[in-house]
Coordinates of C-alpha atoms in Angstrom, one line a residue:
X78 CA 0.0 0.0 0.0
X79 CA 1.1 3.5 -0.8
X80 CA 0.1 4.6 2.7
X81 CA 3.2 3.3 4.4
X82 CA 5.2 5.5 2.0
X83 CA 3.0 8.5 2.2
X84 CA 4.9 10.5 4.8
X85 CA 8.4 9.7 3.4
X86 CA 7.2 10.7 -0.1
X87 CA 5.8 14.0 1.2
X88 CA 9.1 14.6 3.0
X89 CA 11.0 13.9 -0.2
X90 CA 8.7 16.4 -2.0
X91 CA 9.6 19.0 0.6
X92 CA 13.3 18.3 0.2
X93 CA 13.1 18.6 -3.6
X94 CA 11.3 21.9 -3.3
X95 CA 13.7 23.3 -0.7
X96 CA 16.6 22.4 -3.0
X97 CA 14.8 23.8 -6.0
X98 CA 14.9 20.3 -7.7
X99 CA 11.7 21.0 -9.5
X100 CA 12.2 18.5 -12.3
X101 CA 12.7 15.7 -9.6
X102 CA 9.5 16.8 -7.9
X103 CA 7.6 16.6 -11.2
X104 CA 9.1 13.1 -11.8
X105 CA 7.9 12.1 -8.4
X106 CA 4.3 13.0 -9.3
X107 CA 4.7 11.4 -12.6
X108 CA 5.8 8.1 -10.9
X109 CA 2.7 8.2 -8.7
X110 CA 0.5 8.6 -11.7
X111 CA 2.2 5.8 -13.5
X112 CA 1.7 3.6 -10.5
X113 CA -2.0 4.4 -10.4
X114 CA -2.3 2.8 -13.9
X115 CA -0.5 -0.4 -12.8
X116 CA -2.1 -3.7 -11.7
X117 CA -2.7 -3.1 -8.0
X118 CA -3.7 -5.7 -5.4
X119 CA -5.6 -3.2 -3.1
X120 CA -9.1 -2.1 -4.2
X121 CA -9.3 1.6 -5.1
X122 CA -5.6 2.1 -4.6
X123 CA -5.3 3.6 -8.1
X124 CA -7.7 6.4 -7.1
X125 CA -5.9 7.1 -3.9
X126 CA -2.7 7.5 -5.9
X127 CA -4.2 10.0 -8.2
X128 CA -5.4 11.9 -5.1
X129 CA -1.9 11.7 -3.6
X130 CA -0.4 13.1 -6.8
X131 CA -2.9 15.9 -6.8
X132 CA -2.2 16.9 -3.2
X133 CA 1.5 17.0 -3.9
X134 CA 0.7 19.2 -6.9
X135 CA -1.2 21.6 -4.5
X136 CA 1.1 21.4 -1.5
X137 CA 4.2 22.2 -3.5
X138 CA 2.4 24.9 -5.6
X139 CA 3.5 23.3 -8.9
X140 CA 1.0 25.5 -10.7
X141 CA 3.4 28.4 -10.0
X142 CA 6.4 26.6 -11.7
X143 CA 7.7 28.2 -14.9
X144 CA 6.4 26.5 -18.0
X145 CA 8.4 23.6 -19.4
X146 CA 7.8 20.5 -21.5
X147 CA 8.0 18.2 -18.5
X148 CA 5.6 20.3 -16.5
X149 CA 3.2 20.5 -19.4
X150 CA 3.3 16.7 -19.8
X151 CA 2.9 15.8 -16.2
X152 CA 0.1 18.3 -15.7
X153 CA -1.7 17.0 -18.7
X154 CA -1.6 13.4 -17.4
X155 CA -2.6 14.6 -13.9
X156 CA -5.6 16.5 -15.4
X157 CA -6.7 13.5 -17.4
X158 CA -6.5 11.1 -14.4
X159 CA -8.4 13.6 -12.2
X160 CA -11.2 13.9 -14.7
X161 CA -11.4 10.1 -14.9
X162 CA -11.7 9.7 -11.1
X163 CA -14.2 12.5 -10.7
X164 CA -16.6 10.8 -13.2
X165 CA -16.7 7.8 -10.8
X166 CA -18.9 7.5 -7.7
X167 CA -18.0 6.3 -4.2
X168 CA -14.3 5.6 -5.0
X169 CA -12.9 8.4 -2.8
X170 CA -14.0 10.2 0.3
X171 CA -15.8 13.6 -0.3
X172 CA -12.9 15.5 1.2
X173 CA -10.5 13.9 -1.3
X174 CA -12.7 14.7 -4.2
X175 CA -12.6 18.3 -3.1
X176 CA -8.8 18.1 -3.3
X177 CA -9.0 16.8 -6.8
X178 CA -11.4 19.6 -7.8
X179 CA -9.0 22.2 -6.3
X180 CA -6.1 20.8 -8.3
X181 CA -8.3 20.7 -11.4
X182 CA -9.1 24.4 -11.0
X183 CA -5.4 25.1 -11.5
X184 CA -4.9 22.6 -14.2
X185 CA -7.9 23.8 -16.2
X186 CA -11.5 22.6 -15.7
X187 CA -13.3 22.6 -19.0
X188 CA -16.0 20.0 -18.1
X189 CA -19.3 20.8 -19.7
X190 CA -21.6 22.2 -17.0
X191 CA -19.1 24.0 -14.8
X192 CA -18.1 27.0 -16.9
X193 CA -19.4 29.4 -19.5
X194 CA -20.3 29.1 -23.2
X195 CA -18.6 31.4 -25.8
X196 CA -21.3 34.1 -25.1
X197 CA -20.4 34.2 -21.4
X198 CA -23.6 32.3 -20.4
X199 CA -23.5 29.4 -17.9
X200 CA -23.1 26.1 -20.0
X201 CA -25.5 24.1 -17.8
X202 CA -25.3 20.3 -18.5
X203 CA -28.9 19.4 -18.1
X204 CA -29.9 15.9 -17.0
X205 CA -33.5 14.6 -17.6
X206 CA -35.1 13.1 -14.6
X207 CA -38.1 10.9 -15.6
X208 CA -41.4 11.2 -14.0
X209 CA -42.3 8.8 -11.2
X210 CA -43.0 8.3 -7.5
X211 CA -40.6 8.6 -4.6
X212 CA -40.8 8.4 -0.8
X213 CA -40.8 11.9 0.6
X214 CA -39.9 12.6 4.2
X215 CA -38.4 10.1 6.6
X216 CA -39.3 7.6 9.3
X217 CA -38.8 7.4 13.0
X218 CA -36.4 4.5 12.5
X219 CA -34.3 6.4 10.1
X220 CA -34.2 9.4 12.4
X221 CA -32.9 7.3 15.2
X222 CA -30.1 5.9 13.0
X223 CA -29.1 9.4 12.0
X224 CA -29.1 10.7 15.5
X225 CA -27.0 7.7 16.7
X226 CA -24.3 8.7 14.3
X227 CA -24.0 12.0 16.2
X228 CA -24.0 14.3 13.1
X229 CA -27.6 15.5 13.5
X230 CA -27.9 15.9 17.2
X231 CA -30.4 18.6 18.1
X232 CA -32.0 18.7 14.6
X233 CA -35.8 19.0 14.4
X234 CA -37.4 16.3 12.3
X235 CA -41.0 16.9 13.1
X236 CA -41.7 18.3 9.6
X237 CA -40.0 15.3 8.0
X238 CA -42.5 12.7 9.3
X239 CA -44.5 10.8 8.4
X240 CA -43.0 9.7 5.1
X241 CA -45.4 9.6 2.1
X242 CA -45.3 8.6 -1.5
X243 CA -45.3 11.5 -4.0
X244 CA -45.5 11.7 -7.8
X245 CA -43.3 14.1 -9.7
X246 CA -43.5 15.0 -13.4
X247 CA -40.3 14.7 -15.3
X248 CA -37.9 17.6 -14.9
X249 CA -34.3 18.6 -15.7
X250 CA -31.6 19.3 -13.2
X251 CA -28.0 20.5 -13.6
X252 CA -25.4 17.7 -13.5
X253 CA -23.2 19.9 -11.3
X254 CA -24.0 22.5 -8.7
X255 CA -23.9 26.1 -10.0
X256 CA -20.3 27.2 -9.8
X257 CA -18.8 30.4 -8.6
X258 CA -17.8 31.3 -12.2
X259 CA -21.3 30.7 -13.4
X260 CA -23.0 32.7 -10.7
X261 CA -20.5 35.6 -11.1
X262 CA -21.5 35.8 -14.8
X263 CA -25.0 36.4 -13.6
X264 CA -23.9 39.3 -11.3
X265 CA -21.5 40.8 -13.9
X266 CA -24.0 40.7 -16.8
X267 CA -25.7 43.9 -17.8
X268 CA -29.0 42.1 -18.1
X269 CA -28.4 39.9 -15.0
X270 CA -28.5 40.3 -11.3
X271 CA -29.8 43.9 -11.1
X272 CA -32.6 43.5 -13.7
X273 CA -35.9 43.4 -11.9
X274 CA -37.5 41.1 -14.5
X275 CA -35.8 38.1 -13.1
X276 CA -36.9 38.7 -9.5
X277 CA -40.1 38.1 -7.5
X278 CA -41.6 41.3 -6.0
X279 CA -40.5 40.2 -2.5
X280 CA -37.0 39.4 -3.9
X281 CA -36.7 43.0 -5.3
X282 CA -37.4 44.4 -1.9
X283 CA -35.0 42.0 -0.3
X284 CA -32.2 42.9 -2.7
X285 CA -32.4 46.6 -1.8
X286 CA -31.1 45.9 1.7
X287 CA -28.9 42.9 1.1
X288 CA -25.3 42.2 0.3
X289 CA -24.0 40.2 -2.7
X290 CA -23.0 36.6 -1.9
X291 CA -19.2 35.9 -1.6
X292 CA -17.7 35.7 -5.1
X293 CA -14.6 34.0 -6.4
X294 CA -11.4 35.9 -6.1
X295 CA -9.1 33.7 -8.2
X296 CA -9.1 30.6 -10.4
X297 CA -8.8 28.2 -7.5
X298 CA -12.4 28.5 -6.6
X299 CA -13.9 29.2 -10.1
X300 CA -15.4 25.7 -10.5
X301 CA -16.3 25.3 -6.8
X302 CA -20.0 25.5 -5.9
X303 CA -21.4 29.0 -5.3
X304 CA -22.4 29.4 -1.6
X305 CA -24.3 31.9 0.5
X306 CA -27.0 32.2 -2.1
X307 CA -30.5 33.1 -0.9
X308 CA -33.7 31.7 -2.2
X309 CA -34.6 35.0 -4.0
X310 CA -31.2 35.0 -5.7
X311 CA -31.5 31.4 -6.8
X312 CA -34.9 32.1 -8.4
X313 CA -33.6 35.1 -10.2
X314 CA -30.6 33.1 -11.5
X315 CA -32.9 30.4 -12.8
X316 CA -35.2 32.9 -14.4
X317 CA -32.2 34.6 -16.1

């Protein structure tokens, strides 16, 4: 397992960086990526190695290195491997997927659905959800399980019970959450955030006395989900 070598490899990366041995550091990351494509005995080890390579890329600020052929080649392979892993489900912990997304922001994230089209409009990747029934709400048994796991202590579940079957017509939903880059385009557009036509009457009144949500400040957060958006703003964005 790579885990027994994780700390020594990180230390080696620090040494290479301290001695300005940048080509050796790039070779180290390249070796991890090559190992991730080998026949491994441990399940999901290949995905962990891609994550490990991505964290070294971030920790050592390789995105700040001067351009070179070896850097371009290593970054291209790392980007391709990250994209492969992000398309898979349940192969890495959520926190590690966030690390991959951060690295991808530096490497260049051109996935359909996270950026803008040539006209500067969010390129939403719509997914069709067929009509059908689902079980809304929850049950007393499920609530007790959640509370036993200690991550929902003190939550109020009264409005979630009893569960009931509900029919929903088909609809479309974005494959990815709206990114900071996409929401910023709404705010920056001349026919966007400040045009009353997209807002509900209550939303217009709310906007007069409210601050804008936090916006991205650099490329590292461009493809991360936009946060701190209020219901009024979400409706206006969708109408836009």
